[in-house]
Amino acid sequence: MKRGAPSLRQHLDLLPLNPGWGWLLLSVGLGAVSVLGFAPFYVFPLPVATLAGLAWAWQRASSAGQALALGFGFGLGYFFTGTSWVYVSMHDFGGMPWPVAVVATSIFCSCFALLPAAAGWLFARVPATPMLRLTIVFPAAWALMEWARGWTFTGFPWLAVGYSQSPFGPLSGFAALLGVYGVSWLAAVSAGLLVWLSAAAGAGAGLRARAVAAGKHPVLAILAALWLTGWGLQRVDWTRPVGDPVTVSLIQGNVKTDMKWRPEWVQSSLEAYLKLTLASGSRLILLPETAIPVFNVEVPAGYLEALARHARANGGDILLGIPEYVPGDPPRYYNSVMSIGTHPVQTYRKYHLVPFGDYFPHWGFLSWIMNTLQIPMSDFSRGDPYQRPLEVAGEKVAVNICYEDVFGEEIIRQLPEATLLANFTNDAWWGDSIASDQHLQMSQMRSQETGRTMLRATNTGVTAIIDERGRVVRRIPQFATAVLEGSAQGRTGSTPYILWGNWPFLGLAVGSLLVPWAWARRRTR
């Protein structure tokens, strides 16, 4: 190395950032741009690059407080851009006045921005060398905070970085092993390696020459090996076909959410779904969440029997979303999916309820929100967390309703018994926003984690058939009244994720945080 040339360590121990709004605005911008990595844009390398920018800024932070502020800024840009549809849901469909909706959306995004802020604080506080801080502390801190977001405030794993890699990014090949949070962790590992590599490339002519000579720089080799391994894992058949493919029809009724619950619109909604269903000749027919907009005990006489006769004529079954009333003291109400047809009636009851959508959490300081919103049937009871697949049309279908398919650790409770996955949802609450495509991408990740085909029956879209590798085989346009006809291959067997869930990821992430402490202790001896 030339005399006076900066060392690699000096490149990583850069001068601290100057305090000011500029760096905070940069972090907000990095967070906002990251959203382009997710559906419907699918620019999967972008979140890795923006995470690298965040790691670089955290590495230069002059204090844990500054790292915390940068993480909070990143989170604000990330969630305000990626979950702007929360405002649409509250204002356009919930009837909330726009100033109140703006405040509520700001509180929502700010609360979740606290988790990237906490990751920044942890990054700065853990004692570590620059290399270990970038390649071990940063990935573990980021991914563990995403995992925490999956259960904090009842859970909001939306926009976990791992989702951006599904289905095209090579790192999604690790989904069957480590789940979405494991993919997030590896994306953050890649980001840390990129910062390390850029530092090595700028550390002087001698080092730079060695770094690129014959492509043998160890950091570059590790990064390439990681992504090539993921690419290879995408081609592994973790599960195997069982039985013949079943013909399926997914009904998209395109019923306006602000109309479907009005008494004068119930009859037209019922007639629309009956007409579309009777025109379908598949063995397995799916109608979306609350396609029947009245309780099961209030459905007009003969309606369900007409559907059941058609299913029996096709030699199969219909799965339909319907609110369920169960008498008792007190009576209970469920957001359910019911089967009718050749098999006896079976019911799946939604377990993971959405606060303010499926039920009203009795938090006194938030009561004003529910008093403002005008959401019908928003106080459902919780179903059993360990329900079994529904046996219909020769398949065992693991049903999940709406938001439930964003919780991979809950989906695998019905596996490996289930041969198919099926999501029933009404994403009309989000309007013509990017939320429906983001939701579709999360279903794609569930298929990759489990090696199962996912059927998505939605009211306004995205209605789709996703194969066991997370690829959309068929879909129909959003906001169209249509029927998606196709076939689905049932599969059996277990991926590692089905067997072990998030535990391998947690073990790796938490265990890796012990490495810097062990290293620091060794150096002080």
Coordinates of C-alpha atoms in Angstrom, one line a residue:
M1 CA 0.0 0.0 0.0
K2 CA 1.3 3.5 -0.8
R3 CA 2.7 5.5 2.1
G4 CA -0.1 7.5 3.6
A5 CA -2.9 5.6 1.8
P6 CA -5.9 5.2 4.0
S7 CA -6.4 1.7 5.4
L8 CA -9.6 -0.4 5.1
R9 CA -10.4 0.3 8.7
Q10 CA -10.0 4.0 8.2
H11 CA -12.5 3.8 5.3
L12 CA -15.0 2.1 7.7
D13 CA -14.2 4.4 10.6
L14 CA -15.2 7.5 8.6
L15 CA -15.6 10.9 10.1
P16 CA -18.9 11.2 11.9
L17 CA -21.9 12.7 10.2
N18 CA -22.5 16.4 10.9
P19 CA -25.7 17.0 12.8
G20 CA -28.5 18.6 10.8
W21 CA -31.6 17.9 8.8
G22 CA -29.7 16.9 5.6
W23 CA -28.8 13.4 6.8
L24 CA -32.2 12.9 8.3
L25 CA -33.9 13.8 5.1
L26 CA -31.5 11.5 3.3
S27 CA -32.6 8.6 5.5
V28 CA -36.3 9.5 4.9
G29 CA -35.6 9.4 1.1
L30 CA -33.9 6.0 1.4
G31 CA -36.9 4.6 3.2
A32 CA -39.3 6.0 0.6
V33 CA -37.4 4.7 -2.4
S34 CA -37.2 1.3 -0.8
V35 CA -40.9 0.7 -1.5
L36 CA -40.1 0.4 -5.2
G37 CA -38.5 -2.9 -4.4
F38 CA -41.9 -4.4 -3.6
A39 CA -45.0 -5.2 -5.7
P40 CA -46.2 -3.9 -8.0
F41 CA -42.7 -2.6 -9.0
Y42 CA -40.7 -5.7 -8.1
V43 CA -37.3 -3.9 -8.3
F44 CA -35.9 -6.5 -5.8
P45 CA -32.3 -5.3 -5.6
L46 CA -33.3 -1.8 -4.5
P47 CA -34.2 -2.5 -0.8
V48 CA -30.8 -4.2 -0.5
A49 CA -29.1 -1.1 -1.9
T50 CA -31.1 1.3 0.4
L51 CA -30.4 -0.9 3.4
A52 CA -26.7 -0.5 2.5
G53 CA -27.2 3.2 2.5
L54 CA -28.7 3.1 5.9
A55 CA -25.9 0.9 7.2
W56 CA -23.4 3.3 5.8
A57 CA -25.1 6.2 7.6
W58 CA -25.4 4.3 10.8
Q59 CA -21.7 3.4 10.6
R60 CA -20.9 7.1 10.5
A61 CA -23.3 8.2 13.2
S62 CA -21.6 10.1 15.9
S63 CA -23.8 8.6 18.7
A64 CA -26.5 6.1 19.4
G65 CA -29.0 8.9 19.4
Q66 CA -28.1 10.0 15.9
A67 CA -28.4 6.4 14.7
L68 CA -31.8 6.2 16.3
A69 CA -32.9 9.4 14.6
L70 CA -31.6 8.1 11.2
G71 CA -33.5 4.9 11.7
F72 CA -36.7 6.7 12.6
G73 CA -36.3 8.9 9.5
F74 CA -35.9 5.8 7.3
G75 CA -39.0 4.3 8.9
L76 CA -41.1 7.4 8.3
G77 CA -40.2 7.4 4.6
Y78 CA -40.7 3.6 4.4
F79 CA -44.1 3.5 6.0
F80 CA -45.6 6.8 4.8
T81 CA -44.8 5.7 1.3
G82 CA -45.5 2.0 1.5
T83 CA -48.7 2.1 3.7
S84 CA -50.3 5.3 2.5
W85 CA -53.4 3.1 1.8
V86 CA -54.2 3.3 5.5
Y87 CA -55.5 6.8 4.9
V88 CA -57.6 5.5 2.0
S89 CA -59.1 2.8 4.2
M90 CA -59.9 5.3 7.0
H91 CA -61.1 8.3 5.0
D92 CA -62.5 6.9 1.7
F93 CA -64.2 3.8 3.1
G94 CA -64.3 4.3 6.9
G95 CA -65.9 7.7 6.7
M96 CA -63.3 9.4 8.9
P97 CA -62.8 13.2 8.2
W98 CA -59.6 13.8 6.3
P99 CA -57.8 15.8 9.1
V100 CA -58.5 13.0 11.6
A101 CA -57.4 10.4 9.0
V102 CA -54.2 12.3 8.4
V103 CA -53.5 12.4 12.1
A104 CA -54.4 8.7 12.6
T105 CA -52.2 7.6 9.6
S106 CA -49.3 9.7 11.0
I107 CA -49.6 8.1 14.4
F108 CA -49.7 4.7 12.7
C109 CA -46.6 5.2 10.6
S110 CA -44.7 6.9 13.4
C111 CA -45.3 4.0 15.8
F112 CA -43.9 1.5 13.4
A113 CA -41.0 3.8 12.5
L114 CA -39.9 3.4 16.1
L115 CA -38.7 -0.1 15.3
P116 CA -36.1 0.9 12.7
A117 CA -35.1 3.6 15.2
A118 CA -34.5 0.9 17.8
A119 CA -32.5 -1.1 15.3
G120 CA -30.2 1.9 14.8
W121 CA -29.8 2.4 18.5
L122 CA -28.9 -1.3 18.9
F123 CA -26.4 -1.1 16.0
A124 CA -24.6 1.8 17.7
R125 CA -24.6 0.3 21.2
V126 CA -23.4 -3.3 20.5
P127 CA -19.6 -3.3 21.0
A128 CA -18.1 -4.6 17.7
T129 CA -15.4 -4.0 15.1
P130 CA -16.5 -2.2 11.9
M131 CA -16.6 -5.5 10.0
L132 CA -18.7 -7.3 12.6
R133 CA -20.9 -4.3 13.0
L134 CA -21.8 -4.2 9.3
T135 CA -22.0 -8.0 8.6
I136 CA -23.4 -9.3 11.9
V137 CA -24.9 -6.6 14.1
F138 CA -26.7 -4.7 11.3
P139 CA -28.4 -7.7 9.8
A140 CA -29.5 -9.2 13.2
A141 CA -30.7 -5.8 14.5
W142 CA -32.8 -5.1 11.3
A143 CA -34.3 -8.6 10.9
L144 CA -35.1 -9.0 14.6
M145 CA -36.9 -5.6 14.6
E146 CA -38.9 -6.8 11.6
W147 CA -39.8 -10.0 13.5
A148 CA -40.9 -7.9 16.5
R149 CA -43.1 -5.9 14.2
G150 CA -44.8 -9.2 13.3
W151 CA -46.3 -9.4 16.8
T152 CA -46.2 -5.8 18.2
F153 CA -49.6 -4.1 18.3
T154 CA -51.1 -7.5 17.4
G155 CA -48.7 -7.8 14.5
F156 CA -48.0 -5.8 11.3
P157 CA -45.3 -7.6 9.2
W158 CA -46.3 -5.6 6.1
L159 CA -43.2 -4.5 4.1
A160 CA -40.8 -6.9 5.7
V161 CA -37.8 -6.6 3.4
G162 CA -37.8 -10.3 2.7
Y163 CA -41.1 -9.9 0.8
S164 CA -39.4 -7.7 -1.8
Q165 CA -37.3 -10.7 -2.8
S166 CA -40.4 -12.8 -3.7
P167 CA -40.6 -14.4 -6.2
F168 CA -37.9 -13.1 -8.5
G169 CA -35.0 -12.3 -6.2
P170 CA -32.5 -15.1 -5.7
L171 CA -32.6 -14.7 -1.9
S172 CA -36.2 -15.8 -1.9
G173 CA -34.8 -19.3 -2.4
F174 CA -34.1 -19.3 1.3
A175 CA -37.8 -18.8 2.2
A176 CA -38.4 -22.6 2.4
L177 CA -35.5 -22.8 4.9
L178 CA -35.8 -19.6 7.0
G179 CA -39.1 -17.9 6.2
V180 CA -39.6 -14.3 5.2
Y181 CA -37.6 -12.9 8.2
G182 CA -34.7 -15.1 7.3
V183 CA -34.8 -13.7 3.8
S184 CA -34.8 -10.2 5.4
W185 CA -31.8 -11.1 7.5
L186 CA -29.9 -12.3 4.4
A187 CA -30.9 -9.2 2.5
A188 CA -29.4 -7.1 5.3
V189 CA -26.3 -9.3 5.3
S190 CA -25.9 -8.5 1.6
A191 CA -26.3 -4.8 2.4
G192 CA -23.6 -4.9 5.0
L193 CA -21.3 -6.8 2.7
L194 CA -21.9 -4.1 0.0
V195 CA -20.8 -1.4 2.4
W196 CA -17.7 -3.4 3.3
L197 CA -16.9 -4.0 -0.3
S198 CA -17.3 -0.4 -1.2
A199 CA -14.9 0.5 1.6
A200 CA -12.4 -2.1 0.4
A201 CA -12.6 -0.7 -3.1
G202 CA -11.8 2.8 -1.9
A203 CA -9.0 1.9 0.5
G204 CA -6.1 2.6 -1.8
A205 CA -4.7 1.4 -5.1
G206 CA -2.9 -1.6 -3.7
L207 CA -5.8 -2.9 -1.8
R208 CA -8.2 -2.1 -4.6
A209 CA -6.0 -4.1 -7.0
R210 CA -6.0 -7.1 -4.7
A211 CA -9.8 -6.7 -4.2
V212 CA -10.6 -7.2 -7.8
A213 CA -7.7 -9.4 -8.9
A214 CA -9.2 -12.5 -10.5
G215 CA -12.5 -11.7 -8.7
K216 CA -11.0 -13.3 -5.6
H217 CA -11.9 -10.7 -3.0
P218 CA -13.4 -12.7 -0.1
V219 CA -16.3 -10.3 0.5
L220 CA -17.3 -10.4 -3.2
A221 CA -17.0 -14.1 -3.1
I222 CA -19.2 -14.4 0.0
L223 CA -21.8 -12.1 -1.6
A224 CA -21.8 -14.0 -4.9
A225 CA -22.0 -17.4 -3.1
L226 CA -25.0 -16.2 -1.0
W227 CA -27.0 -15.1 -4.0
L228 CA -26.0 -18.1 -6.1
T229 CA -27.0 -20.5 -3.3
G230 CA -30.4 -18.7 -3.1
W231 CA -30.8 -19.1 -6.9
G232 CA -30.1 -22.8 -6.6
L233 CA -32.5 -23.3 -3.7
Q234 CA -35.3 -21.8 -5.8
R235 CA -35.0 -24.9 -8.0
V236 CA -35.3 -27.4 -5.2
D237 CA -38.6 -29.4 -5.0
W238 CA -39.3 -29.4 -1.3
T239 CA -42.7 -31.0 -1.8
R240 CA -44.2 -33.4 -4.3
P241 CA -47.5 -33.6 -6.2
V242 CA -50.3 -35.7 -4.8
G243 CA -53.3 -36.8 -6.8
D244 CA -54.6 -35.2 -10.0
P245 CA -54.9 -31.4 -10.4
V246 CA -58.3 -30.1 -9.4
T247 CA -60.2 -27.6 -11.6
V248 CA -60.9 -24.3 -9.7
S249 CA -63.0 -21.2 -10.2
L250 CA -62.2 -18.1 -8.2
I251 CA -65.1 -15.6 -8.2
Q252 CA -64.4 -11.9 -8.2
G253 CA -67.7 -10.2 -7.6
N254 CA -66.3 -6.6 -7.6
V255 CA -69.0 -5.4 -5.2
K256 CA -68.4 -1.9 -3.9
T257 CA -67.4 -2.0 -0.2
D258 CA -69.4 1.1 0.7
M259 CA -72.5 -0.5 -0.9
K260 CA -72.4 -4.2 0.0
W261 CA -73.5 -3.8 3.6
R262 CA -76.5 -1.6 2.8
P263 CA -79.8 -3.6 3.1
E264 CA -80.9 -2.3 -0.3
W265 CA -77.8 -3.8 -2.0
V266 CA -77.7 -7.2 -0.3
Q267 CA -80.1 -8.8 -2.8
S268 CA -78.2 -7.6 -5.8
S269 CA -74.9 -8.8 -4.3
L270 CA -76.4 -12.3 -3.6
E271 CA -77.7 -12.5 -7.1
A272 CA -74.4 -11.4 -8.7
Y273 CA -72.5 -14.2 -6.8
L274 CA -75.1 -16.8 -7.6
K275 CA -75.1 -16.0 -11.3
L276 CA -71.3 -16.1 -11.5
T277 CA -71.1 -19.3 -9.4
L278 CA -73.8 -21.2 -11.5
A279 CA -71.8 -20.3 -14.6
S280 CA -68.7 -22.1 -13.2
G281 CA -68.1 -25.8 -13.9
S282 CA -65.1 -26.4 -11.7
R283 CA -64.9 -29.0 -8.9
L284 CA -63.7 -26.4 -6.5
I285 CA -65.3 -22.9 -6.5
L286 CA -64.1 -20.1 -4.2
L287 CA -66.1 -17.0 -3.2
P288 CA -64.2 -14.2 -1.4
E289 CA -64.4 -13.0 2.2
T290 CA -67.9 -12.0 3.3
A291 CA -69.2 -12.6 -0.3
I292 CA -72.5 -13.3 1.5
P293 CA -73.1 -10.0 3.3
V294 CA -75.5 -11.3 5.9
F295 CA -75.2 -13.8 8.7
N296 CA -75.6 -17.4 7.9
V297 CA -78.9 -17.6 9.7
E298 CA -80.2 -14.7 7.7
V299 CA -79.5 -16.0 4.2
P300 CA -82.7 -16.2 2.1
A301 CA -84.3 -19.7 2.1
G302 CA -83.0 -21.9 -0.7
Y303 CA -79.9 -19.7 -1.6
L304 CA -77.3 -21.9 0.0
E305 CA -79.0 -25.0 -1.2
A306 CA -79.0 -23.7 -4.8
L307 CA -75.2 -23.3 -4.5
A308 CA -74.8 -26.7 -2.9
R309 CA -76.8 -28.4 -5.7
H310 CA -74.5 -26.8 -8.3
A311 CA -71.4 -27.9 -6.4
R312 CA -72.7 -31.5 -6.2
A313 CA -73.5 -31.4 -9.9
N314 CA -69.9 -30.6 -10.6
G315 CA -68.8 -33.4 -8.3
G316 CA -67.1 -31.0 -5.9
D317 CA -67.5 -28.2 -3.3
I318 CA -67.9 -24.5 -2.9
L319 CA -65.9 -22.5 -0.3
L320 CA -67.6 -19.1 0.5
G321 CA -66.9 -16.3 2.8
I322 CA -69.8 -15.6 5.2
P323 CA -70.4 -14.0 8.6
E324 CA -71.4 -16.7 11.0
Y325 CA -73.7 -16.3 14.0
V326 CA -73.4 -18.8 16.8
P327 CA -76.2 -18.6 19.4
G328 CA -75.2 -18.6 23.1
D329 CA -75.0 -16.5 26.2
P330 CA -73.6 -14.3 24.9
P331 CA -73.9 -15.1 21.2
R332 CA -70.7 -15.1 19.1
Y333 CA -70.0 -13.8 15.7
Y334 CA -67.3 -15.0 13.3
N335 CA -65.7 -14.0 10.1
S336 CA -65.9 -17.4 8.5
V337 CA -65.4 -19.5 5.4
M338 CA -68.0 -22.3 4.9
S339 CA -67.9 -25.3 2.6
I340 CA -71.0 -26.7 0.9
G341 CA -71.4 -29.4 -1.7
T342 CA -70.5 -33.1 -1.8
H343 CA -68.8 -33.1 1.6
P344 CA -70.6 -32.3 4.9
V345 CA -70.6 -28.6 5.8
Q346 CA -67.3 -27.5 7.3
T347 CA -66.3 -24.1 8.7
Y348 CA -63.1 -22.2 9.2
R349 CA -63.3 -19.2 11.6
K350 CA -60.8 -16.3 11.3
Y351 CA -58.3 -16.4 14.1
H352 CA -56.0 -13.4 13.6
L353 CA -58.4 -10.4 13.7
V354 CA -57.5 -6.9 12.5
P355 CA -58.0 -4.2 15.1
F356 CA -60.7 -1.7 14.1
G357 CA -61.6 -3.9 11.1
D358 CA -62.6 -7.2 12.6
Y359 CA -63.0 -6.2 16.2
F360 CA -62.8 -3.2 18.5
P361 CA -60.0 -3.3 21.0
H362 CA -61.2 -1.7 24.2
W363 CA -58.4 0.8 24.5
G364 CA -60.0 3.8 26.1
F365 CA -57.5 6.3 24.6
L366 CA -58.4 5.1 21.0
S367 CA -62.2 4.9 21.4
W368 CA -62.6 8.0 19.4
I369 CA -61.3 6.2 16.3
M370 CA -64.1 3.6 16.4
N371 CA -66.7 6.2 17.1
T372 CA -65.6 8.0 13.9
L373 CA -65.3 5.0 11.6
Q374 CA -68.4 3.5 10.0
I375 CA -67.3 -0.1 9.5
P376 CA -70.1 -2.7 9.6
M377 CA -69.6 -6.1 11.3
S378 CA -66.4 -4.9 13.1
D379 CA -66.6 -6.8 16.3
F380 CA -66.1 -10.5 15.4
S381 CA -65.0 -13.2 17.9
R382 CA -61.7 -15.0 17.5
G383 CA -61.6 -18.5 16.0
D384 CA -59.5 -21.4 17.3
P385 CA -55.8 -20.9 16.5
Y386 CA -55.3 -24.6 15.6
Q387 CA -58.0 -25.4 13.1
R388 CA -57.6 -28.2 10.6
P389 CA -57.7 -28.0 6.8
L390 CA -61.1 -28.3 5.1
E391 CA -61.6 -31.5 3.0
V392 CA -63.2 -30.4 -0.3
A393 CA -63.1 -31.6 -3.9
G394 CA -60.4 -34.2 -3.1
E395 CA -58.1 -31.7 -1.5
K396 CA -57.3 -30.5 2.0
V397 CA -57.4 -26.8 1.9
A398 CA -55.6 -24.6 4.5
V399 CA -58.0 -21.6 4.7
N400 CA -56.8 -18.1 5.7
I401 CA -58.9 -15.0 5.6
C402 CA -57.7 -11.6 4.5
Y403 CA -54.8 -10.4 6.7
E404 CA -54.0 -13.9 8.0
D405 CA -51.8 -14.8 5.1
V406 CA -49.2 -12.3 6.2
F407 CA -48.3 -14.5 9.2
G408 CA -46.3 -17.4 7.9
E409 CA -45.9 -18.9 11.4
E410 CA -49.7 -19.2 11.6
I411 CA -50.2 -20.6 8.1
I412 CA -48.0 -23.6 8.8
R413 CA -50.2 -24.7 11.7
Q414 CA -52.4 -26.5 9.1
L415 CA -49.4 -28.1 7.4
P416 CA -48.1 -30.5 6.3
E417 CA -51.6 -32.0 6.3
A418 CA -53.0 -29.4 3.8
T419 CA -52.4 -29.9 0.1
L420 CA -53.5 -26.4 -1.0
L421 CA -53.5 -22.9 0.5
A422 CA -56.5 -20.6 0.0
N423 CA -56.8 -16.9 0.9
F424 CA -60.2 -15.2 1.0
T425 CA -60.1 -11.5 1.2
N426 CA -61.8 -8.2 0.5
D427 CA -59.0 -5.7 -0.4
A428 CA -61.6 -3.2 -1.6
W429 CA -60.9 -1.3 1.6
W430 CA -57.7 -0.1 0.2
G431 CA -59.1 1.3 -3.1
D432 CA -56.9 1.6 -6.2
S433 CA -53.7 1.7 -4.2
I434 CA -50.5 -0.5 -4.2
A435 CA -51.8 -2.4 -1.1
S436 CA -53.5 -5.2 -3.1
D437 CA -50.4 -5.9 -5.1
Q438 CA -48.3 -5.9 -1.9
H439 CA -50.8 -8.4 -0.4
L440 CA -50.5 -10.6 -3.4
Q441 CA -46.7 -10.6 -3.0
M442 CA -47.0 -11.8 0.6
S443 CA -49.2 -14.7 -0.6
Q444 CA -46.4 -15.5 -3.1
M445 CA -44.0 -15.7 -0.2
R446 CA -46.3 -18.1 1.7
S447 CA -46.2 -20.4 -1.3
Q448 CA -42.4 -20.3 -1.4
E449 CA -42.2 -21.0 2.4
T450 CA -44.6 -24.0 2.2
G451 CA -44.1 -25.4 -1.3
R452 CA -47.9 -25.2 -1.8
T453 CA -50.2 -23.6 -4.4
M454 CA -52.1 -20.6 -3.1
L455 CA -55.6 -19.8 -4.4
R456 CA -56.6 -16.1 -3.8
A457 CA -60.3 -15.3 -4.1
T458 CA -60.9 -11.6 -3.6
N459 CA -63.8 -9.2 -4.0
T460 CA -62.0 -6.6 -6.2
G461 CA -58.5 -8.2 -6.7
V462 CA -55.9 -9.4 -6.9
T463 CA -57.6 -12.7 -7.7
A464 CA -54.9 -15.2 -8.7
I465 CA -53.5 -18.7 -8.7
I466 CA -49.9 -18.9 -7.4
D467 CA -47.8 -22.0 -7.8
E468 CA -45.6 -23.7 -5.3
R469 CA -42.6 -21.5 -6.4
G470 CA -44.4 -18.3 -5.7
R471 CA -45.1 -17.5 -9.4
V472 CA -48.5 -16.1 -10.5
V473 CA -49.8 -18.7 -12.9
R474 CA -53.1 -16.8 -13.7
R475 CA -54.7 -13.7 -12.5
I476 CA -57.6 -11.4 -13.6
P477 CA -57.6 -7.6 -13.6
Q478 CA -58.6 -5.7 -10.5
F479 CA -62.0 -4.0 -10.3
A480 CA -63.5 -6.4 -12.9
T481 CA -66.5 -8.7 -12.4
A482 CA -65.0 -11.9 -13.5
V483 CA -64.3 -15.6 -12.9
L484 CA -60.7 -17.0 -12.9
E485 CA -60.8 -20.5 -14.3
G486 CA -57.8 -22.8 -13.9
S487 CA -56.4 -25.8 -12.1
A488 CA -54.4 -26.4 -9.0
Q489 CA -52.0 -29.2 -8.1
G490 CA -52.2 -30.4 -4.5
R491 CA -48.9 -31.1 -2.9
T492 CA -47.6 -33.0 0.1
G493 CA -44.4 -33.0 2.1
S494 CA -42.7 -30.5 4.3
T495 CA -40.3 -27.7 3.8
P496 CA -37.8 -27.0 6.6
Y497 CA -39.9 -23.9 7.4
I498 CA -43.0 -26.0 7.8
L499 CA -41.1 -28.2 10.3
W500 CA -39.4 -25.5 12.3
G501 CA -41.0 -22.1 11.6
N502 CA -39.1 -19.0 12.6
W503 CA -36.9 -20.8 15.1
P504 CA -33.8 -21.3 12.9
F505 CA -33.9 -17.6 11.9
L506 CA -34.2 -16.5 15.5
G507 CA -31.4 -18.8 16.5
L508 CA -29.1 -17.5 13.8
A509 CA -30.0 -13.8 14.4
V510 CA -29.9 -13.8 18.2
G511 CA -26.8 -16.1 18.2
S512 CA -24.9 -13.9 15.8
L513 CA -25.3 -11.0 18.2
L514 CA -23.3 -12.9 20.7
V515 CA -20.3 -13.0 18.3
P516 CA -19.3 -9.2 18.8
W517 CA -19.4 -9.6 22.5
A518 CA -17.2 -12.7 22.4
W519 CA -14.9 -11.0 20.0
A520 CA -14.6 -7.8 22.2
R521 CA -14.0 -9.9 25.3
R522 CA -11.2 -11.8 23.5
R523 CA -9.5 -8.6 22.4
T524 CA -9.6 -7.2 26.0
R525 CA -7.8 -10.1 27.5

